Amino acid sequence: MRPRVTLTLAVVAVLVGVVMLVPAAARLVIDNNGGNLASAGGGAEQPSPLTPSSSTPPPPTLAAGPVSVDFKGDFFGWALKDRSTGKIDGSKNMSETSSTESMLKVWIVSDYLRQLGSKDPSATLQTAASLAIRDSDDNAADQVYFAAGGSYRPQQDGKPDPVIQRAITICGLTDTRRSSVAEKAGWWSFTEMSPRDTVRLGDCIASGKAAGKKWTMWVLREMSNVRGGVKDQHATSGGGRWGIIDGLPAEIKAQGPVSIKNGWTLLGYDGNWHVNCLAVTNKWSLAVMMRYPASRGLGYGAQVCASVATQLVTPQPGAALKVPQQPVGKL
């Protein structure tokens, strides 16, 4: 009896083992083409360490990198601030200055609105503030500038007027100063500013320091609604929707509003266009500043600004994401 029982138990154990192994084997079928393991039941392919993992490239943004521009003129500089780290990169001369022109209007508006605190401006002044940004209207900007405490009288101590001095103090500007052109010393548009100070100004506006909690989003919306192109120019106002905004791919624009303010003037005393571009998002602040001969026209400066922005896009459109290939192991 004992040998029979032992033999019987052994047979049963073998049969049970076979029954357990067959379903497990049935679940795995070797794909002879790629060595992947797939479900025998026709289900979805199961992940395996034998195949390279796929990854979605990060959304494009702007990041510091080489910039090459065939520039013909007296001055060209740019700066980019990473708003998450505070790091500023740019051209070697990003601490050198040029006149701000209409680009400064966004600070003038912000400075005035911040001083109001919880109060609202008059309807006239709020309309002027909007026109100063959207249409780069000189007369509207002057209204807001005087309301903010500005004056065209040159300061006797050599310092900028109170409006400009507050920009230096509140935004931590290090290169900004009154115009070096004596006859223009009292004009806000001739304030000298560097590319790196300009990106600091953009960050100052986006962070809320410039206009304060109540008005920051209003200012940024006005900047994102700047209108008119290079050809839409008038005696005391003009279209300013060009430059950096034209160099950004749709994928960046889709991530959220891009707030911009450009400045441009053809100046008789040096025969140059003075053209500046500022753009800021929740991730970065970019500035491009230049002076070049009048013969090249405003469109030339707009194209240079766009080119700088395009070159700083990362990853570049169409760039393939490289996935490390792992050697296929044995089963």
Coordinates of N, CA and C in Angstrom, one line a residue, residues 1-11:
M1 N 0.8 -1.2 0.0 CA 0.0 0.0 0.0 C 0.9 1.3 0.0
R2 N 1.9 1.2 0.8 CA 2.7 2.5 0.9 C 3.4 2.8 -0.4
P3 N 4.0 1.9 -1.2 CA 4.5 2.3 -2.5 C 3.5 2.8 -3.5
R4 N 2.3 2.2 -3.5 CA 1.2 2.7 -4.4 C 0.8 4.1 -4.0
V5 N 0.7 4.4 -2.7 CA 0.3 5.7 -2.3 C 1.4 6.8 -2.7
T6 N 2.6 6.4 -2.5 CA 3.7 7.3 -2.9 C 3.7 7.6 -4.4
L7 N 3.5 6.5 -5.2 CA 3.5 6.7 -6.6 C 2.3 7.6 -7.0
T8 N 1.2 7.3 -6.4 CA 0.0 8.1 -6.8 C 0.2 9.6 -6.5
L9 N 0.8 9.9 -5.3 CA 1.1 11.3 -4.9 C 2.0 12.0 -5.9
A10 N 3.0 11.2 -6.3 CA 4.0 11.8 -7.2 C 3.4 12.1 -8.5
V11 N 2.5 11.3 -9.1 CA 1.8 11.5 -10.3 C 0.9 12.8 -10.2

